[in-house]
């Protein structure tokens, strides 16, 4: 199973799977990802009826950018 963030293409496959009424487990199998990854992705980004791959991808990029910026603001620790 590949690690890391979902790609935009994977998100498009999730949207297609949802449109075809596939269960999360089947979408996960097709993407070689854990079912929990697909479930969290869908629930975090509009649910099974509101999921849109393009919006989900942009939202994830915003969240990742916000975390990096917050970590940079903390600066390196000066373990003394």
Coordinates of N, CA and C in Angstrom, one line a residue, residues 37-65:
X37 N -8.7 5.1 5.0 CA -8.2 6.3 4.3 C -9.3 6.9 3.4
X38 N -10.0 6.0 2.7 CA -11.1 6.4 1.8 C -12.2 7.0 2.6
X39 N -12.6 6.3 3.6 CA -13.7 6.8 4.5 C -13.4 8.2 5.1
X40 N -12.2 8.3 5.6 CA -11.8 9.6 6.2 C -11.8 10.7 5.1
X41 N -11.2 10.4 4.0 CA -11.2 11.4 2.9 C -12.6 11.9 2.5
X42 N -13.5 10.9 2.3 CA -14.9 11.3 1.9 C -15.6 12.1 3.0
X43 N -15.5 11.6 4.2 CA -16.2 12.3 5.3 C -15.6 13.7 5.6
X44 N -14.3 13.9 5.4 CA -13.7 15.1 5.6 C -14.0 16.2 4.6
X45 N -14.5 15.7 3.4 CA -14.6 16.5 2.2 C -16.0 16.4 1.6
X46 N -17.0 16.5 2.4 CA -18.4 16.6 1.9 C -19.3 15.4 2.0
X47 N -18.7 14.3 2.4 CA -19.6 13.1 2.6 C -19.8 12.4 1.3
X48 N -20.5 11.3 1.3 CA -20.7 10.5 0.1 C -21.5 11.2 -0.9
X49 N -22.4 12.1 -0.6 CA -23.2 12.8 -1.6 C -22.7 14.2 -2.0
X50 N -21.7 14.7 -1.2 CA -21.2 16.0 -1.6 C -19.7 16.0 -1.9
X51 N -19.1 14.8 -2.1 CA -17.6 14.8 -2.3 C -17.3 15.3 -3.7
X52 N -16.4 16.2 -3.9 CA -15.9 16.6 -5.2 C -14.4 16.6 -5.1
X53 N -13.8 15.9 -6.0 CA -12.4 15.6 -6.1 C -11.6 16.9 -6.1
X54 N -12.0 17.9 -7.0 CA -11.2 19.1 -7.1 C -11.2 19.9 -5.8
X55 N -12.4 20.0 -5.2 CA -12.5 20.8 -4.0 C -11.7 20.1 -2.8
X56 N -11.8 18.8 -2.8 CA -11.1 18.0 -1.8 C -9.6 18.2 -1.9
X57 N -9.1 18.2 -3.1 CA -7.7 18.3 -3.3 C -7.2 19.7 -2.9
X58 N -8.0 20.7 -3.3 CA -7.6 22.1 -2.9 C -7.7 22.3 -1.4
X59 N -8.7 21.7 -0.7 CA -8.8 21.8 0.7 C -7.6 21.1 1.4
X60 N -7.2 20.0 0.9 CA -6.1 19.3 1.5 C -4.8 20.1 1.4
X61 N -4.6 20.7 0.2 CA -3.4 21.6 0.0 C -3.4 22.7 1.0
X62 N -4.6 23.4 1.2 CA -4.7 24.5 2.1 C -4.4 24.0 3.5
X63 N -4.9 22.9 3.9 CA -4.6 22.4 5.3 C -3.2 22.1 5.5
X64 N -2.5 21.5 4.5 CA -1.1 21.1 4.6 C -0.3 22.4 4.6
X65 N -0.6 23.4 3.8 CA 0.1 24.6 3.8 C 0.0 25.4 5.1

